[in-house]
Amino acid sequence: MQTLSIVIPAYNEERFIGRLLEQIKAVDLEPLGLQPDILVVDDCSKDRTAEIVAAV
């Protein structure tokens, strides 16, 4: 199975990041022979972005 890497840059995205990650995780890539590898790059957000990413 191949890996599909998804890189998400984020800065103060607490309003959207949780929903985005849940939507990405809900996509079934197995029929395509792909396994997702999600990397969120937090650029020193001043909100709860990192906390939300860690919880998802």
MMTF fields as JSON, N, C-alpha, C and O atoms, coordinates in Angstrom:
{
  "mmtfVersion": "1.0.0",
  "mmtfProducer": "UNKNOWN",
  "numBonds": 223,
  "numAtoms": 224,
  "numGroups": 56,
  "numChains": 1,
  "numModels": 1,
  "chainsPerModel": [1],
  "groupsPerChain": [56],
  "chainIdList": ["A"],
  "bondAtomList": [4, 2, 8, 6, 12, 10, 16, 14, 20, 18, 24, 22, 28, 26, 32, 30, 36, 34, 40, 38, 44, 42, 48, 46, 52, 50, 56, 54, 60, 58, 64, 62, 68, 66, 72, 70, 76, 74, 80, 78, 84, 82, 88, 86, 92, 90, 96, 94, 100, 98, 104, 102, 108, 106, 112, 110, 116, 114, 120, 118, 124, 122, 128, 126, 132, 130, 136, 134, 140, 138, 144, 142, 148, 146, 152, 150, 156, 154, 160, 158, 164, 162, 168, 166, 172, 170, 176, 174, 180, 178, 184, 182, 188, 186, 192, 190, 196, 194, 200, 198, 204, 202, 208, 206, 212, 210, 216, 214, 220, 218],
  "bondOrderList": [1, 1, 1, 1, 1, 1, 1, 1, 1, 1, 1, 1, 1, 1, 1, 1, 1, 1, 1, 1, 1, 1, 1, 1, 1, 1, 1, 1, 1, 1, 1, 1, 1, 1, 1, 1, 1, 1, 1, 1, 1, 1, 1, 1, 1, 1, 1, 1, 1, 1, 1, 1, 1, 1, 1],
  "groupList": [{"groupName": "MET", "atomNameList": ["N", "CA", "C", "O"], "elementList": ["N", "C", "C", "O"], "formalChargeList": [0, 0, 0, 0], "bondAtomList": [1, 0, 2, 1, 3, 2], "bondOrderList": [1, 1, 2], "singleLetterCode": "M", "chemCompType": "L-PEPTIDE LINKING"}, {"groupName": "GLN", "atomNameList": ["N", "CA", "C", "O"], "elementList": ["N", "C", "C", "O"], "formalChargeList": [0, 0, 0, 0], "bondAtomList": [1, 0, 2, 1, 3, 2], "bondOrderList": [1, 1, 2], "singleLetterCode": "Q", "chemCompType": "L-PEPTIDE LINKING"}, {"groupName": "THR", "atomNameList": ["N", "CA", "C", "O"], "elementList": ["N", "C", "C", "O"], "formalChargeList": [0, 0, 0, 0], "bondAtomList": [1, 0, 2, 1, 3, 2], "bondOrderList": [1, 1, 2], "singleLetterCode": "T", "chemCompType": "L-PEPTIDE LINKING"}, {"groupName": "LEU", "atomNameList": ["N", "CA", "C", "O"], "elementList": ["N", "C", "C", "O"], "formalChargeList": [0, 0, 0, 0], "bondAtomList": [1, 0, 2, 1, 3, 2], "bondOrderList": [1, 1, 2], "singleLetterCode": "L", "chemCompType": "L-PEPTIDE LINKING"}, {"groupName": "SER", "atomNameList": ["N", "CA", "C", "O"], "elementList": ["N", "C", "C", "O"], "formalChargeList": [0, 0, 0, 0], "bondAtomList": [1, 0, 2, 1, 3, 2], "bondOrderList": [1, 1, 2], "singleLetterCode": "S", "chemCompType": "L-PEPTIDE LINKING"}, {"groupName": "ILE", "atomNameList": ["N", "CA", "C", "O"], "elementList": ["N", "C", "C", "O"], "formalChargeList": [0, 0, 0, 0], "bondAtomList": [1, 0, 2, 1, 3, 2], "bondOrderList": [1, 1, 2], "singleLetterCode": "I", "chemCompType": "L-PEPTIDE LINKING"}, {"groupName": "VAL", "atomNameList": ["N", "CA", "C", "O"], "elementList": ["N", "C", "C", "O"], "formalChargeList": [0, 0, 0, 0], "bondAtomList": [1, 0, 2, 1, 3, 2], "bondOrderList": [1, 1, 2], "singleLetterCode": "V", "chemCompType": "L-PEPTIDE LINKING"}, {"groupName": "PRO", "atomNameList": ["N", "CA", "C", "O"], "elementList": ["N", "C", "C", "O"], "formalChargeList": [0, 0, 0, 0], "bondAtomList": [1, 0, 2, 1, 3, 2], "bondOrderList": [1, 1, 2], "singleLetterCode": "P", "chemCompType": "L-PEPTIDE LINKING"}, {"groupName": "ALA", "atomNameList": ["N", "CA", "C", "O"], "elementList": ["N", "C", "C", "O"], "formalChargeList": [0, 0, 0, 0], "bondAtomList": [1, 0, 2, 1, 3, 2], "bondOrderList": [1, 1, 2], "singleLetterCode": "A", "chemCompType": "L-PEPTIDE LINKING"}, {"groupName": "TYR", "atomNameList": ["N", "CA", "C", "O"], "elementList": ["N", "C", "C", "O"], "formalChargeList": [0, 0, 0, 0], "bondAtomList": [1, 0, 2, 1, 3, 2], "bondOrderList": [1, 1, 2], "singleLetterCode": "Y", "chemCompType": "L-PEPTIDE LINKING"}, {"groupName": "ASN", "atomNameList": ["N", "CA", "C", "O"], "elementList": ["N", "C", "C", "O"], "formalChargeList": [0, 0, 0, 0], "bondAtomList": [1, 0, 2, 1, 3, 2], "bondOrderList": [1, 1, 2], "singleLetterCode": "N", "chemCompType": "L-PEPTIDE LINKING"}, {"groupName": "GLU", "atomNameList": ["N", "CA", "C", "O"], "elementList": ["N", "C", "C", "O"], "formalChargeList": [0, 0, 0, 0], "bondAtomList": [1, 0, 2, 1, 3, 2], "bondOrderList": [1, 1, 2], "singleLetterCode": "E", "chemCompType": "L-PEPTIDE LINKING"}, {"groupName": "ARG", "atomNameList": ["N", "CA", "C", "O"], "elementList": ["N", "C", "C", "O"], "formalChargeList": [0, 0, 0, 0], "bondAtomList": [1, 0, 2, 1, 3, 2], "bondOrderList": [1, 1, 2], "singleLetterCode": "R", "chemCompType": "L-PEPTIDE LINKING"}, {"groupName": "PHE", "atomNameList": ["N", "CA", "C", "O"], "elementList": ["N", "C", "C", "O"], "formalChargeList": [0, 0, 0, 0], "bondAtomList": [1, 0, 2, 1, 3, 2], "bondOrderList": [1, 1, 2], "singleLetterCode": "F", "chemCompType": "L-PEPTIDE LINKING"}, {"groupName": "GLY", "atomNameList": ["N", "CA", "C", "O"], "elementList": ["N", "C", "C", "O"], "formalChargeList": [0, 0, 0, 0], "bondAtomList": [1, 0, 2, 1, 3, 2], "bondOrderList": [1, 1, 2], "singleLetterCode": "G", "chemCompType": "PEPTIDE LINKING"}, {"groupName": "LYS", "atomNameList": ["N", "CA", "C", "O"], "elementList": ["N", "C", "C", "O"], "formalChargeList": [0, 0, 0, 0], "bondAtomList": [1, 0, 2, 1, 3, 2], "bondOrderList": [1, 1, 2], "singleLetterCode": "K", "chemCompType": "L-PEPTIDE LINKING"}, {"groupName": "ASP", "atomNameList": ["N", "CA", "C", "O"], "elementList": ["N", "C", "C", "O"], "formalChargeList": [0, 0, 0, 0], "bondAtomList": [1, 0, 2, 1, 3, 2], "bondOrderList": [1, 1, 2], "singleLetterCode": "D", "chemCompType": "L-PEPTIDE LINKING"}, {"groupName": "CYS", "atomNameList": ["N", "CA", "C", "O"], "elementList": ["N", "C", "C", "O"], "formalChargeList": [0, 0, 0, 0], "bondAtomList": [1, 0, 2, 1, 3, 2], "bondOrderList": [1, 1, 2], "singleLetterCode": "C", "chemCompType": "L-PEPTIDE LINKING"}],
  "groupTypeList": [0, 1, 2, 3, 4, 5, 6, 5, 7, 8, 9, 10, 11, 11, 12, 13, 5, 14, 12, 3, 3, 11, 1, 5, 15, 8, 6, 16, 3, 11, 7, 3, 14, 3, 1, 7, 16, 5, 3, 6, 6, 16, 16, 17, 4, 15, 16, 12, 2, 8, 11, 5, 6, 8, 8, 6],
  "groupIdList": [1, 2, 3, 4, 5, 6, 7, 8, 9, 10, 11, 12, 13, 14, 15, 16, 17, 18, 19, 20, 21, 22, 23, 24, 25, 26, 27, 28, 29, 30, 31, 32, 33, 34, 35, 36, 37, 38, 39, 40, 41, 42, 43, 44, 45, 46, 47, 48, 49, 50, 51, 52, 53, 54, 55, 56],
  "secStructList": [7, 3, 3, 3, 3, 3, 3, 3, 3, 3, 1, 1, 7, 6, 6, 6, 2, 2, 2, 2, 2, 2, 2, 2, 2, 2, 1, 7, 7, 4, 4, 4, 6, 3, 3, 3, 3, 3, 3, 3, 3, 3, 7, 7, 7, 1, 1, 1, 2, 2, 2, 2, 2, 2, 2, 7],
  "xCoordList": [0.847, 0.0, 0.895, 1.87, 0.556, 1.329, 0.78, -0.371, 1.631, 1.255, 0.942, 1.675, -0.16, -0.51, -0.217, -0.907, 0.798, 1.168, 0.37, 0.318, -0.249, -1.037, -0.414, -0.426, 0.128, 0.783, -0.126, -0.526, -0.445, -1.37, -0.662, -0.4, -0.345, 0.202, -0.931, -2.041, -0.659, -1.724, -1.193, -0.106, -1.989, -1.704, -3.04, -3.822, -3.29, -4.544, -5.767, -6.627, -5.822, -6.906, -7.849, -8.471, -7.97, -8.786, -10.237, -10.89, -10.739, -12.132, -12.335, -13.45, -11.282, -11.447, -10.662, -11.057, -9.574, -8.636, -9.241, -8.981, -10.032, -10.637, -11.558, -11.498, -12.402, -13.332, -12.573, -12.923, -11.543, -10.745, -10.128, -10.205, -9.519, -8.875, -9.891, -9.616, -11.05, -12.093, -12.564, -12.804, -12.695, -13.126, -12.075, -12.416, -10.817, -9.748, -9.736, -9.615, -9.86, -9.843, -11.045, -10.974, -12.143, -13.357, -13.272, -14.074, -12.324, -12.18, -11.551, -10.501, -12.205, -11.71, -10.756, -11.186, -9.473, -8.462, -8.016, -7.276, -8.462, -8.036, -8.354, -7.514, -9.534, -9.809, -8.817, -8.643, -8.182, -7.184, -5.782, -4.827, -5.663, -4.363, -3.509, -2.28, -4.17, -3.451, -3.739, -4.837, -2.731, -2.845, -2.462, -1.378, -3.339, -3.027, -1.977, -1.949, -1.137, -0.157, -0.357, 0.045, -0.986, -1.357, -0.345, -0.097, 0.23, 1.192, 0.685, 0.54, 0.42, -0.001, 1.208, 1.81, 1.56, 2.685, 2.112, 1.602, 2.2, 1.649, 2.725, 3.8, 2.426, 3.381, 3.217, 2.923, 3.412, 3.339, 2.002, 1.955, 0.923, -0.412, -0.581, -0.032, -1.341, -1.6, -2.948, -3.335, -3.656, -4.939, -4.79, -3.692, -5.85, -5.842, -5.577, -5.902, -5.009, -4.777, -4.006, -4.453, -2.874, -2.044, -2.784, -2.676, -3.521, -4.286, -5.355, -5.55, -6.03, -7.072, -6.464, -7.003, -5.358, -4.687, -4.26, -4.435, -3.71, -3.27, -4.439, -4.282, -5.599, -6.772, -7.403, -8.051, -7.211, -7.805, -6.856, -7.128],
  "yCoordList": [-1.175, 0.0, 1.241, 1.318, 2.189, 3.424, 4.464, 4.395, 5.421, 6.482, 7.764, 8.167, 8.384, 9.702, 10.707, 10.733, 11.534, 12.536, 13.809, 14.336, 14.292, 15.518, 16.478, 16.221, 17.582, 18.567, 19.79, 20.369, 20.172, 21.278, 22.364, 22.173, 23.501, 24.616, 25.269, 25.413, 25.66, 26.233, 27.365, 27.286, 28.412, 29.519, 30.068, 30.6, 29.935, 30.396, 29.857, 30.62, 28.555, 27.903, 27.116, 26.157, 27.494, 26.713, 26.566, 25.577, 27.511, 27.441, 26.36, 25.863, 25.987, 25.107, 23.799, 22.825, 23.747, 22.625, 21.292, 20.261, 21.3, 20.054, 19.447, 18.249, 20.277, 19.812, 19.321, 18.291, 20.051, 19.647, 18.272, 17.41, 18.065, 16.781, 15.646, 14.555, 15.884, 14.854, 14.505, 13.336, 15.502, 15.247, 14.454, 13.561, 14.773, 14.034, 12.59, 11.666, 12.393, 11.039, 10.214, 8.986, 10.87, 10.164, 9.637, 8.79, 10.125, 9.678, 8.287, 8.062, 7.364, 5.986, 5.867, 5.804, 5.838, 5.754, 4.321, 4.067, 3.393, 1.999, 1.403, 0.689, 1.665, 1.112, 1.592, 0.947, 2.718, 3.247, 2.747, 3.077, 1.95, 1.44, 2.478, 2.419, 3.437, 4.521, 4.55, 4.227, 4.943, 5.141, 6.592, 7.024, 7.362, 8.779, 8.993, 8.285, 9.963, 10.419, 11.93, 12.674, 12.377, 13.783, 14.496, 14.074, 15.569, 16.366, 17.803, 18.473, 18.268, 19.653, 20.435, 20.082, 21.487, 22.338, 23.607, 24.479, 23.7, 24.847, 25.924, 25.688, 27.1, 28.207, 29.101, 30.291, 28.507, 29.232, 29.944, 31.119, 29.212, 29.787, 30.288, 29.719, 31.348, 31.935, 31.474, 31.857, 30.651, 30.132, 28.646, 28.21, 27.885, 26.485, 25.52, 24.338, 25.974, 25.117, 23.857, 22.753, 23.993, 22.832, 21.88, 20.662, 22.412, 21.589, 20.771, 19.593, 21.379, 20.693, 19.611, 18.508, 19.91, 18.924, 17.722, 16.581, 17.962, 16.865, 15.994, 14.787, 16.596, 15.854, 15.004, 13.996, 15.415, 14.67, 13.603, 12.837],
  "zCoordList": [0.0, 0.0, 0.0, 0.748, -0.832, -0.917, 0.053, 0.482, 0.384, 1.311, 0.545, -0.358, 0.929, 0.402, 1.502, 2.521, 1.303, 2.302, 2.072, 0.961, 3.142, 3.099, 4.099, 5.303, 3.604, 4.459, 4.557, 3.546, 5.803, 6.032, 6.834, 8.022, 6.209, 6.98, 7.773, 7.262, 9.003, 9.831, 10.698, 11.269, 10.777, 11.685, 12.164, 11.377, 13.442, 14.052, 13.3, 12.86, 13.165, 12.421, 13.327, 12.87, 14.591, 15.514, 15.045, 15.378, 14.296, 13.832, 12.778, 12.615, 12.061, 10.908, 10.972, 10.332, 11.715, 11.615, 12.057, 11.435, 13.106, 13.576, 12.535, 12.258, 11.965, 10.929, 9.7, 9.125, 9.298, 8.145, 8.362, 7.487, 9.517, 9.794, 9.836, 9.336, 10.42, 10.464, 9.053, 8.753, 8.192, 6.817, 6.045, 5.27, 6.252, 5.576, 6.058, 5.254, 7.37, 7.924, 7.469, 7.446, 7.108, 6.69, 5.252, 4.858, 4.48, 3.093, 3.081, 3.684, 2.391, 2.307, 1.121, -0.031, 1.413, 0.36, 0.091, -0.86, 0.921, 0.785, -0.588, -1.137, -1.166, -2.5, -3.571, -4.605, -3.305, -4.239, -3.925, -4.627, -2.87, -2.465, -1.765, -1.811, -1.111, -0.452, 1.041, 1.494, 1.779, 3.221, 3.504, 3.112, 4.184, 4.408, 5.5, 6.507, 5.279, 6.265, 6.357, 5.463, 7.452, 7.59, 8.483, 9.612, 7.972, 8.721, 8.793, 7.77, 10.009, 10.208, 10.7, 11.714, 9.99, 10.355, 10.976, 10.272, 12.29, 13.015, 13.122, 13.673, 12.594, 12.566, 13.803, 13.689, 14.98, 16.259, 16.456, 16.818, 16.211, 16.401, 17.82, 18.763, 17.962, 19.274, 19.828, 20.932, 19.056, 19.512, 19.877, 20.22, 19.809, 20.225, 19.068, 19.184, 17.979, 16.82, 17.193, 16.881, 17.843, 18.188, 19.121, 18.974, 20.061, 21.003, 20.272, 20.571, 19.338, 18.573, 17.69, 17.605, 17.039, 16.188, 17.024, 16.598, 18.194, 19.059, 19.504, 19.687, 19.675, 20.142, 19.041, 19.321, 17.796, 16.672, 16.291, 15.366]
}
